[in-house]
Amino acid sequence: YNVWSWFGLHGTVGTGLSLGQKVQPRMMLGAGISIGNKNALTVDFGSIGGYVDRVSKNADFIKNYVEKPEVLINELKFSSFWSVGYIFKF
């Protein structure tokens, strides 16, 4: 949406990947502004969510175990993001 010829507002929706030991999908939703006539500088902000591995609150690291216990749990977590970009208009 163009407020003025050089200033615009936009929404962002996208997917992403975490690149840890286990690749996991992410979903992003946000909004931003663009500044420029022919080409534009963009600033976006929003929320990113996905499943992450966390250490269980019941994990006991002092106790000796016969077999390796499963201490990681998979939980849905949301956080914020921001980005800076550039739009090339043809």
PDB file of N, CA and C in Angstrom:
ATOM      1  N   TYR A   1       0.855  -1.176   0.000  1.00  0.00           N
ATOM      2  CA  TYR A   1       0.000   0.000   0.000  1.00  0.00           C
ATOM      3  C   TYR A   1       0.890   1.225   0.000  1.00  0.00           C
ATOM      4  N   ASN A   2       0.739   2.111  -0.986  1.00  0.00           N
ATOM      5  CA  ASN A   2       1.535   3.332  -1.074  1.00  0.00           C
ATOM      6  C   ASN A   2       0.842   4.468  -0.337  1.00  0.00           C
ATOM      7  N   VAL A   3       1.479   4.988   0.700  1.00  0.00           N
ATOM      8  CA  VAL A   3       0.974   6.147   1.418  1.00  0.00           C
ATOM      9  C   VAL A   3       1.309   7.390   0.603  1.00  0.00           C
ATOM     10  N   TRP A   4       2.568   7.528   0.213  1.00  0.00           N
ATOM     11  CA  TRP A   4       3.041   8.547  -0.716  1.00  0.00           C
ATOM     12  C   TRP A   4       3.768   7.808  -1.828  1.00  0.00           C
ATOM     13  N   SER A   5       4.201   8.491  -2.869  1.00  0.00           N
ATOM     14  CA  SER A   5       4.868   7.814  -3.986  1.00  0.00           C
ATOM     15  C   SER A   5       6.193   7.181  -3.565  1.00  0.00           C
ATOM     16  N   TRP A   6       6.814   7.645  -2.496  1.00  0.00           N
ATOM     17  CA  TRP A   6       8.119   7.150  -2.056  1.00  0.00           C
ATOM     18  C   TRP A   6       8.043   6.322  -0.772  1.00  0.00           C
ATOM     19  N   PHE A   7       6.844   6.154  -0.195  1.00  0.00           N
ATOM     20  CA  PHE A   7       6.695   5.472   1.089  1.00  0.00           C
ATOM     21  C   PHE A   7       5.564   4.460   0.996  1.00  0.00           C
ATOM     22  N   GLY A   8       5.823   3.218   1.404  1.00  0.00           N
ATOM     23  CA  GLY A   8       4.795   2.190   1.349  1.00  0.00           C
ATOM     24  C   GLY A   8       4.748   1.324   2.591  1.00  0.00           C
ATOM     25  N   LEU A   9       3.610   0.713   2.817  1.00  0.00           N
ATOM     26  CA  LEU A   9       3.402  -0.254   3.903  1.00  0.00           C
ATOM     27  C   LEU A   9       3.132  -1.611   3.275  1.00  0.00           C
ATOM     28  N   HIS A  10       3.594  -2.682   3.910  1.00  0.00           N
ATOM     29  CA  HIS A  10       3.366  -4.019   3.359  1.00  0.00           C
ATOM     30  C   HIS A  10       3.320  -5.061   4.477  1.00  0.00           C
ATOM     31  N   GLY A  11       2.722  -6.175   4.158  1.00  0.00           N
ATOM     32  CA  GLY A  11       2.681  -7.320   5.063  1.00  0.00           C
ATOM     33  C   GLY A  11       3.654  -8.391   4.585  1.00  0.00           C
ATOM     34  N   THR A  12       4.132  -9.208   5.510  1.00  0.00           N
ATOM     35  CA  THR A  12       5.062 -10.280   5.158  1.00  0.00           C
ATOM     36  C   THR A  12       4.559 -11.601   5.727  1.00  0.00           C
ATOM     37  N   VAL A  13       4.614 -12.625   4.889  1.00  0.00           N
ATOM     38  CA  VAL A  13       4.289 -13.989   5.284  1.00  0.00           C
ATOM     39  C   VAL A  13       5.358 -14.865   4.650  1.00  0.00           C
ATOM     40  N   GLY A  14       5.931 -15.764   5.418  1.00  0.00           N
ATOM     41  CA  GLY A  14       6.967 -16.608   4.835  1.00  0.00           C
ATOM     42  C   GLY A  14       7.284 -17.811   5.682  1.00  0.00           C
ATOM     43  N   THR A  15       8.126 -18.637   5.129  1.00  0.00           N
ATOM     44  CA  THR A  15       8.592 -19.823   5.835  1.00  0.00           C
ATOM     45  C   THR A  15      10.095 -19.722   6.037  1.00  0.00           C
ATOM     46  N   GLY A  16      10.607 -20.501   6.943  1.00  0.00           N
ATOM     47  CA  GLY A  16      12.036 -20.518   7.208  1.00  0.00           C
ATOM     48  C   GLY A  16      12.455 -21.866   7.754  1.00  0.00           C
ATOM     49  N   LEU A  17      13.748 -22.003   7.958  1.00  0.00           N
ATOM     50  CA  LEU A  17      14.317 -23.238   8.511  1.00  0.00           C
ATOM     51  C   LEU A  17      15.302 -22.885   9.604  1.00  0.00           C
ATOM     52  N   SER A  18      15.297 -23.661  10.680  1.00  0.00           N
ATOM     53  CA  SER A  18      16.371 -23.567  11.663  1.00  0.00           C
ATOM     54  C   SER A  18      17.467 -24.524  11.205  1.00  0.00           C
ATOM     55  N   LEU A  19      18.697 -24.104  11.319  1.00  0.00           N
ATOM     56  CA  LEU A  19      19.803 -24.914  10.802  1.00  0.00           C
ATOM     57  C   LEU A  19      20.670 -25.444  11.939  1.00  0.00           C
ATOM     58  N   GLY A  20      20.051 -26.040  12.941  1.00  0.00           N
ATOM     59  CA  GLY A  20      20.778 -26.645  14.044  1.00  0.00           C
ATOM     60  C   GLY A  20      21.117 -28.092  13.726  1.00  0.00           C
ATOM     61  N   GLN A  21      21.220 -28.924  14.764  1.00  0.00           N
ATOM     62  CA  GLN A  21      21.493 -30.343  14.559  1.00  0.00           C
ATOM     63  C   GLN A  21      20.359 -31.004  13.779  1.00  0.00           C
ATOM     64  N   LYS A  22      19.135 -30.559  14.069  1.00  0.00           N
ATOM     65  CA  LYS A  22      17.962 -31.093  13.380  1.00  0.00           C
ATOM     66  C   LYS A  22      17.287 -29.928  12.659  1.00  0.00           C
ATOM     67  N   VAL A  23      17.138 -30.015  11.340  1.00  0.00           N
ATOM     68  CA  VAL A  23      16.494 -28.957  10.554  1.00  0.00           C
ATOM     69  C   VAL A  23      15.003 -28.969  10.866  1.00  0.00           C
ATOM     70  N   GLN A  24      14.462 -27.792  11.270  1.00  0.00           N
ATOM     71  CA  GLN A  24      13.051 -27.702  11.610  1.00  0.00           C
ATOM     72  C   GLN A  24      12.426 -26.499  10.911  1.00  0.00           C
ATOM     73  N   PRO A  25      11.176 -26.627  10.440  1.00  0.00           N
ATOM     74  CA  PRO A  25      10.524 -25.516   9.729  1.00  0.00           C
ATOM     75  C   PRO A  25      10.083 -24.412  10.681  1.00  0.00           C
ATOM     76  N   ARG A  26       9.981 -23.213  10.144  1.00  0.00           N
ATOM     77  CA  ARG A  26       9.512 -22.051  10.875  1.00  0.00           C
ATOM     78  C   ARG A  26       8.477 -21.320  10.023  1.00  0.00           C
ATOM     79  N   MET A  27       7.577 -20.583  10.668  1.00  0.00           N
ATOM     80  CA  MET A  27       6.583 -19.757   9.997  1.00  0.00           C
ATOM     81  C   MET A  27       6.743 -18.327  10.486  1.00  0.00           C
ATOM     82  N   MET A  28       6.716 -17.362   9.549  1.00  0.00           N
ATOM     83  CA  MET A  28       6.899 -15.962   9.896  1.00  0.00           C
ATOM     84  C   MET A  28       5.713 -15.127   9.418  1.00  0.00           C
ATOM     85  N   LEU A  29       5.327 -14.151  10.222  1.00  0.00           N
ATOM     86  CA  LEU A  29       4.231 -13.258   9.902  1.00  0.00           C
ATOM     87  C   LEU A  29       4.586 -11.882  10.441  1.00  0.00           C
ATOM     88  N   GLY A  30       4.470 -10.850   9.593  1.00  0.00           N
ATOM     89  CA  GLY A  30       4.854  -9.527  10.058  1.00  0.00           C
ATOM     90  C   GLY A  30       4.370  -8.416   9.154  1.00  0.00           C
ATOM     91  N   ALA A  31       4.958  -7.240   9.351  1.00  0.00           N
ATOM     92  CA  ALA A  31       4.620  -6.048   8.589  1.00  0.00           C
ATOM     93  C   ALA A  31       5.886  -5.222   8.424  1.00  0.00           C
ATOM     94  N   GLY A  32       5.813  -4.264   7.510  1.00  0.00           N
ATOM     95  CA  GLY A  32       6.984  -3.438   7.304  1.00  0.00           C
ATOM     96  C   GLY A  32       6.701  -2.191   6.508  1.00  0.00           C
ATOM     97  N   ILE A  33       7.760  -1.412   6.301  1.00  0.00           N
ATOM     98  CA  ILE A  33       7.685  -0.198   5.512  1.00  0.00           C
ATOM     99  C   ILE A  33       8.723  -0.269   4.409  1.00  0.00           C
ATOM    100  N   SER A  34       8.457   0.448   3.325  1.00  0.00           N
ATOM    101  CA  SER A  34       9.432   0.577   2.242  1.00  0.00           C
ATOM    102  C   SER A  34       9.574   2.059   1.914  1.00  0.00           C
ATOM    103  N   ILE A  35      10.818   2.481   1.679  1.00  0.00           N
ATOM    104  CA  ILE A  35      11.117   3.876   1.402  1.00  0.00           C
ATOM    105  C   ILE A  35      11.931   3.942   0.115  1.00  0.00           C
ATOM    106  N   GLY A  36      11.413   4.660  -0.876  1.00  0.00           N
ATOM    107  CA  GLY A  36      12.126   4.831  -2.133  1.00  0.00           C
ATOM    108  C   GLY A  36      11.180   4.918  -3.310  1.00  0.00           C
ATOM    109  N   ASN A  37      11.619   5.563  -4.388  1.00  0.00           N
ATOM    110  CA  ASN A  37      10.800   5.706  -5.603  1.00  0.00           C
ATOM    111  C   ASN A  37      11.050   4.563  -6.569  1.00  0.00           C
ATOM    112  N   LYS A  38      12.188   4.555  -7.241  1.00  0.00           N
ATOM    113  CA  LYS A  38      12.483   3.512  -8.221  1.00  0.00           C
ATOM    114  C   LYS A  38      12.802   2.193  -7.531  1.00  0.00           C
ATOM    115  N   ASN A  39      13.734   2.191  -6.603  1.00  0.00           N
ATOM    116  CA  ASN A  39      14.049   1.042  -5.757  1.00  0.00           C
ATOM    117  C   ASN A  39      13.750   1.451  -4.326  1.00  0.00           C
ATOM    118  N   ALA A  40      13.654   0.497  -3.418  1.00  0.00           N
ATOM    119  CA  ALA A  40      13.222   0.839  -2.066  1.00  0.00           C
ATOM    120  C   ALA A  40      13.991   0.067  -1.005  1.00  0.00           C
ATOM    121  N   LEU A  41      14.275   0.735   0.086  1.00  0.00           N
ATOM    122  CA  LEU A  41      14.832   0.131   1.292  1.00  0.00           C
ATOM    123  C   LEU A  41      13.649  -0.335   2.140  1.00  0.00           C
ATOM    124  N   THR A  42      13.707  -1.548   2.663  1.00  0.00           N
ATOM    125  CA  THR A  42      12.607  -2.071   3.472  1.00  0.00           C
ATOM    126  C   THR A  42      13.071  -2.393   4.885  1.00  0.00           C
ATOM    127  N   VAL A  43      12.168  -2.218   5.821  1.00  0.00           N
ATOM    128  CA  VAL A  43      12.373  -2.624   7.214  1.00  0.00           C
ATOM    129  C   VAL A  43      11.135  -3.413   7.610  1.00  0.00           C
ATOM    130  N   ASP A  44      11.331  -4.652   8.049  1.00  0.00           N
ATOM    131  CA  ASP A  44      10.227  -5.537   8.428  1.00  0.00           C
ATOM    132  C   ASP A  44      10.396  -5.980   9.880  1.00  0.00           C
ATOM    133  N   PHE A  45       9.270  -6.251  10.514  1.00  0.00           N
ATOM    134  CA  PHE A  45       9.279  -6.801  11.865  1.00  0.00           C
ATOM    135  C   PHE A  45       8.081  -7.729  11.997  1.00  0.00           C
ATOM    136  N   GLY A  46       8.179  -8.677  12.918  1.00  0.00           N
ATOM    137  CA  GLY A  46       7.063  -9.600  13.078  1.00  0.00           C
ATOM    138  C   GLY A  46       7.355 -10.704  14.069  1.00  0.00           C
ATOM    139  N   SER A  47       6.627 -11.803  13.903  1.00  0.00           N
ATOM    140  CA  SER A  47       6.723 -12.951  14.803  1.00  0.00           C
ATOM    141  C   SER A  47       7.139 -14.185  14.009  1.00  0.00           C
ATOM    142  N   ILE A  48       7.966 -15.008  14.622  1.00  0.00           N
ATOM    143  CA  ILE A  48       8.407 -16.260  14.016  1.00  0.00           C
ATOM    144  C   ILE A  48       8.104 -17.387  15.000  1.00  0.00           C
ATOM    145  N   GLY A  49       7.586 -18.488  14.497  1.00  0.00           N
ATOM    146  CA  GLY A  49       7.213 -19.596  15.370  1.00  0.00           C
ATOM    147  C   GLY A  49       7.599 -20.938  14.794  1.00  0.00           C
ATOM    148  N   GLY A  50       7.800 -21.890  15.680  1.00  0.00           N
ATOM    149  CA  GLY A  50       8.132 -23.243  15.271  1.00  0.00           C
ATOM    150  C   GLY A  50       8.464 -24.094  16.484  1.00  0.00           C
ATOM    151  N   TYR A  51       8.650 -25.374  16.235  1.00  0.00           N
ATOM    152  CA  TYR A  51       8.993 -26.291  17.315  1.00  0.00           C
ATOM    153  C   TYR A  51      10.492 -26.244  17.605  1.00  0.00           C
ATOM    154  N   VAL A  52      10.831 -26.232  18.891  1.00  0.00           N
ATOM    155  CA  VAL A  52      12.224 -26.205  19.330  1.00  0.00           C
ATOM    156  C   VAL A  52      12.441 -27.295  20.373  1.00  0.00           C
ATOM    157  N   ASP A  53      13.672 -27.782  20.464  1.00  0.00           N
ATOM    158  CA  ASP A  53      14.033 -28.764  21.488  1.00  0.00           C
ATOM    159  C   ASP A  53      14.468 -28.023  22.744  1.00  0.00           C
ATOM    160  N   ARG A  54      13.877 -28.389  23.879  1.00  0.00           N
ATOM    161  CA  ARG A  54      14.202 -27.799  25.173  1.00  0.00           C
ATOM    162  C   ARG A  54      14.531 -28.915  26.160  1.00  0.00           C
ATOM    163  N   VAL A  55      15.366 -28.601  27.120  1.00  0.00           N
ATOM    164  CA  VAL A  55      15.672 -29.559  28.175  1.00  0.00           C
ATOM    165  C   VAL A  55      14.489 -29.600  29.142  1.00  0.00           C
ATOM    166  N   SER A  56      14.020 -30.789  29.442  1.00  0.00           N
ATOM    167  CA  SER A  56      12.883 -30.968  30.336  1.00  0.00           C
ATOM    168  C   SER A  56      13.215 -30.446  31.730  1.00  0.00           C
ATOM    169  N   LYS A  57      12.209 -29.883  32.408  1.00  0.00           N
ATOM    170  CA  LYS A  57      12.399 -29.401  33.781  1.00  0.00           C
ATOM    171  C   LYS A  57      12.612 -30.564  34.750  1.00  0.00           C
ATOM    172  N   ASN A  58      12.243 -31.782  34.332  1.00  0.00           N
ATOM    173  CA  ASN A  58      12.406 -32.965  35.173  1.00  0.00           C
ATOM    174  C   ASN A  58      13.781 -33.615  35.027  1.00  0.00           C
ATOM    175  N   ALA A  59      14.656 -33.049  34.204  1.00  0.00           N
ATOM    176  CA  ALA A  59      15.986 -33.637  33.992  1.00  0.00           C
ATOM    177  C   ALA A  59      16.836 -33.496  35.261  1.00  0.00           C
ATOM    178  N   ASP A  60      17.487 -34.566  35.625  1.00  0.00           N
ATOM    179  CA  ASP A  60      18.358 -34.587  36.802  1.00  0.00           C
ATOM    180  C   ASP A  60      19.773 -34.931  36.328  1.00  0.00           C
ATOM    181  N   PHE A  61      20.650 -33.927  36.319  1.00  0.00           N
ATOM    182  CA  PHE A  61      21.999 -34.122  35.792  1.00  0.00           C
ATOM    183  C   PHE A  61      22.987 -34.632  36.841  1.00  0.00           C
ATOM    184  N   ILE A  62      22.555 -34.739  38.076  1.00  0.00           N
ATOM    185  CA  ILE A  62      23.430 -35.236  39.144  1.00  0.00           C
ATOM    186  C   ILE A  62      23.330 -36.752  39.267  1.00  0.00           C
ATOM    187  N   LYS A  63      22.168 -37.305  39.012  1.00  0.00           N
ATOM    188  CA  LYS A  63      21.912 -38.732  39.148  1.00  0.00           C
ATOM    189  C   LYS A  63      22.660 -39.533  38.074  1.00  0.00           C
ATOM    190  N   ASN A  64      23.172 -40.704  38.418  1.00  0.00           N
ATOM    191  CA  ASN A  64      23.816 -41.610  37.459  1.00  0.00           C
ATOM    192  C   ASN A  64      22.771 -42.547  36.869  1.00  0.00           C
ATOM    193  N   TYR A  65      22.780 -42.706  35.551  1.00  0.00           N
ATOM    194  CA  TYR A  65      21.811 -43.530  34.855  1.00  0.00           C
ATOM    195  C   TYR A  65      22.507 -44.726  34.211  1.00  0.00           C
ATOM    196  N   VAL A  66      21.792 -45.841  34.113  1.00  0.00           N
ATOM    197  CA  VAL A  66      22.303 -47.025  33.431  1.00  0.00           C
ATOM    198  C   VAL A  66      22.263 -46.793  31.917  1.00  0.00           C
ATOM    199  N   GLU A  67      21.159 -46.234  31.434  1.00  0.00           N
ATOM    200  CA  GLU A  67      21.004 -45.903  30.020  1.00  0.00           C
ATOM    201  C   GLU A  67      20.842 -44.391  29.889  1.00  0.00           C
ATOM    202  N   LYS A  68      21.169 -43.876  28.730  1.00  0.00           N
ATOM    203  CA  LYS A  68      21.047 -42.448  28.473  1.00  0.00           C
ATOM    204  C   LYS A  68      19.567 -42.040  28.513  1.00  0.00           C
ATOM    205  N   PRO A  69      19.182 -41.117  29.404  1.00  0.00           N
ATOM    206  CA  PRO A  69      17.776 -40.710  29.481  1.00  0.00           C
ATOM    207  C   PRO A  69      17.428 -39.720  28.362  1.00  0.00           C
ATOM    208  N   GLU A  70      16.161 -39.660  28.040  1.00  0.00           N
ATOM    209  CA  GLU A  70      15.662 -38.700  27.059  1.00  0.00           C
ATOM    210  C   GLU A  70      15.288 -37.425  27.818  1.00  0.00           C
ATOM    211  N   VAL A  71      16.099 -36.392  27.711  1.00  0.00           N
ATOM    212  CA  VAL A  71      15.873 -35.167  28.486  1.00  0.00           C
ATOM    213  C   VAL A  71      15.325 -34.019  27.639  1.00  0.00           C
ATOM    214  N   LEU A  72      15.286 -34.170  26.311  1.00  0.00           N
ATOM    215  CA  LEU A  72      14.784 -33.103  25.451  1.00  0.00           C
ATOM    216  C   LEU A  72      13.297 -33.275  25.175  1.00  0.00           C
ATOM    217  N   ILE A  73      12.585 -32.166  25.212  1.00  0.00           N
ATOM    218  CA  ILE A  73      11.176 -32.161  24.832  1.00  0.00           C
ATOM    219  C   ILE A  73      11.021 -31.201  23.659  1.00  0.00           C
ATOM    220  N   ASN A  74      10.034 -31.458  22.826  1.00  0.00           N
ATOM    221  CA  ASN A  74       9.777 -30.644  21.641  1.00  0.00           C
ATOM    222  C   ASN A  74       8.579 -29.758  21.953  1.00  0.00           C
ATOM    223  N   GLU A  75       8.772 -28.418  21.948  1.00  0.00           N
ATOM    224  CA  GLU A  75       7.664 -27.523  22.257  1.00  0.00           C
ATOM    225  C   GLU A  75       7.572 -26.394  21.240  1.00  0.00           C
ATOM    226  N   LEU A  76       6.365 -25.883  21.057  1.00  0.00           N
ATOM    227  CA  LEU A  76       6.110 -24.787  20.137  1.00  0.00           C
ATOM    228  C   LEU A  76       6.477 -23.475  20.812  1.00  0.00           C
ATOM    229  N   LYS A  77       7.303 -22.669  20.138  1.00  0.00           N
ATOM    230  CA  LYS A  77       7.763 -21.411  20.726  1.00  0.00           C
ATOM    231  C   LYS A  77       7.678 -20.309  19.679  1.00  0.00           C
ATOM    232  N   PHE A  78       7.332 -19.108  20.118  1.00  0.00           N
ATOM    233  CA  PHE A  78       7.259 -17.937  19.256  1.00  0.00           C
ATOM    234  C   PHE A  78       8.238 -16.883  19.740  1.00  0.00           C
ATOM    235  N   SER A  79       8.773 -16.140  18.791  1.00  0.00           N
ATOM    236  CA  SER A  79       9.713 -15.073  19.096  1.00  0.00           C
ATOM    237  C   SER A  79       9.512 -13.965  18.068  1.00  0.00           C
ATOM    238  N   SER A  80      10.240 -12.880  18.219  1.00  0.00           N
ATOM    239  CA  SER A  80      10.114 -11.778  17.272  1.00  0.00           C
ATOM    240  C   SER A  80      11.309 -11.754  16.320  1.00  0.00           C
ATOM    241  N   PHE A  81      11.129 -11.089  15.176  1.00  0.00           N
ATOM    242  CA  PHE A  81      12.225 -10.927  14.229  1.00  0.00           C
ATOM    243  C   PHE A  81      12.153  -9.533  13.626  1.00  0.00           C
ATOM    244  N   TRP A  82      13.257  -9.111  13.052  1.00  0.00           N
ATOM    245  CA  TRP A  82      13.302  -7.895  12.251  1.00  0.00           C
ATOM    246  C   TRP A  82      14.274  -8.127  11.111  1.00  0.00           C
ATOM    247  N   SER A  83      14.073  -7.415  10.040  1.00  0.00           N
ATOM    248  CA  SER A  83      14.982  -7.563   8.897  1.00  0.00           C
ATOM    249  C   SER A  83      15.032  -6.258   8.114  1.00  0.00           C
ATOM    250  N   VAL A  84      16.133  -6.107   7.400  1.00  0.00           N
ATOM    251  CA  VAL A  84      16.346  -4.968   6.521  1.00  0.00           C
ATOM    252  C   VAL A  84      16.583  -5.541   5.128  1.00  0.00           C
ATOM    253  N   GLY A  85      15.931  -4.969   4.132  1.00  0.00           N
ATOM    254  CA  GLY A  85      16.086  -5.482   2.772  1.00  0.00           C
ATOM    255  C   GLY A  85      16.071  -4.368   1.748  1.00  0.00           C
ATOM    256  N   TYR A  86      16.159  -4.764   0.489  1.00  0.00           N
ATOM    257  CA  TYR A  86      16.154  -3.805  -0.617  1.00  0.00           C
ATOM    258  C   TYR A  86      15.311  -4.373  -1.745  1.00  0.00           C
ATOM    259  N   ILE A  87      14.432  -3.549  -2.309  1.00  0.00           N
ATOM    260  CA  ILE A  87      13.555  -3.964  -3.405  1.00  0.00           C
ATOM    261  C   ILE A  87      14.076  -3.345  -4.707  1.00  0.00           C
ATOM    262  N   PHE A  88      14.295  -4.194  -5.706  1.00  0.00           N
ATOM    263  CA  PHE A  88      14.639  -3.731  -7.043  1.00  0.00           C
ATOM    264  C   PHE A  88      13.377  -3.753  -7.884  1.00  0.00           C
ATOM    265  N   LYS A  89      12.947  -2.598  -8.383  1.00  0.00           N
ATOM    266  CA  LYS A  89      11.758  -2.528  -9.230  1.00  0.00           C
ATOM    267  C   LYS A  89      12.191  -2.476 -10.678  1.00  0.00           C
ATOM    268  N   PHE A  90      11.574  -3.327 -11.521  1.00  0.00           N
ATOM    269  CA  PHE A  90      11.922  -3.366 -12.948  1.00  0.00           C
ATOM    270  C   PHE A  90      10.830  -2.742 -13.779  1.00  0.00           C
TER     271      PHE A  90
END
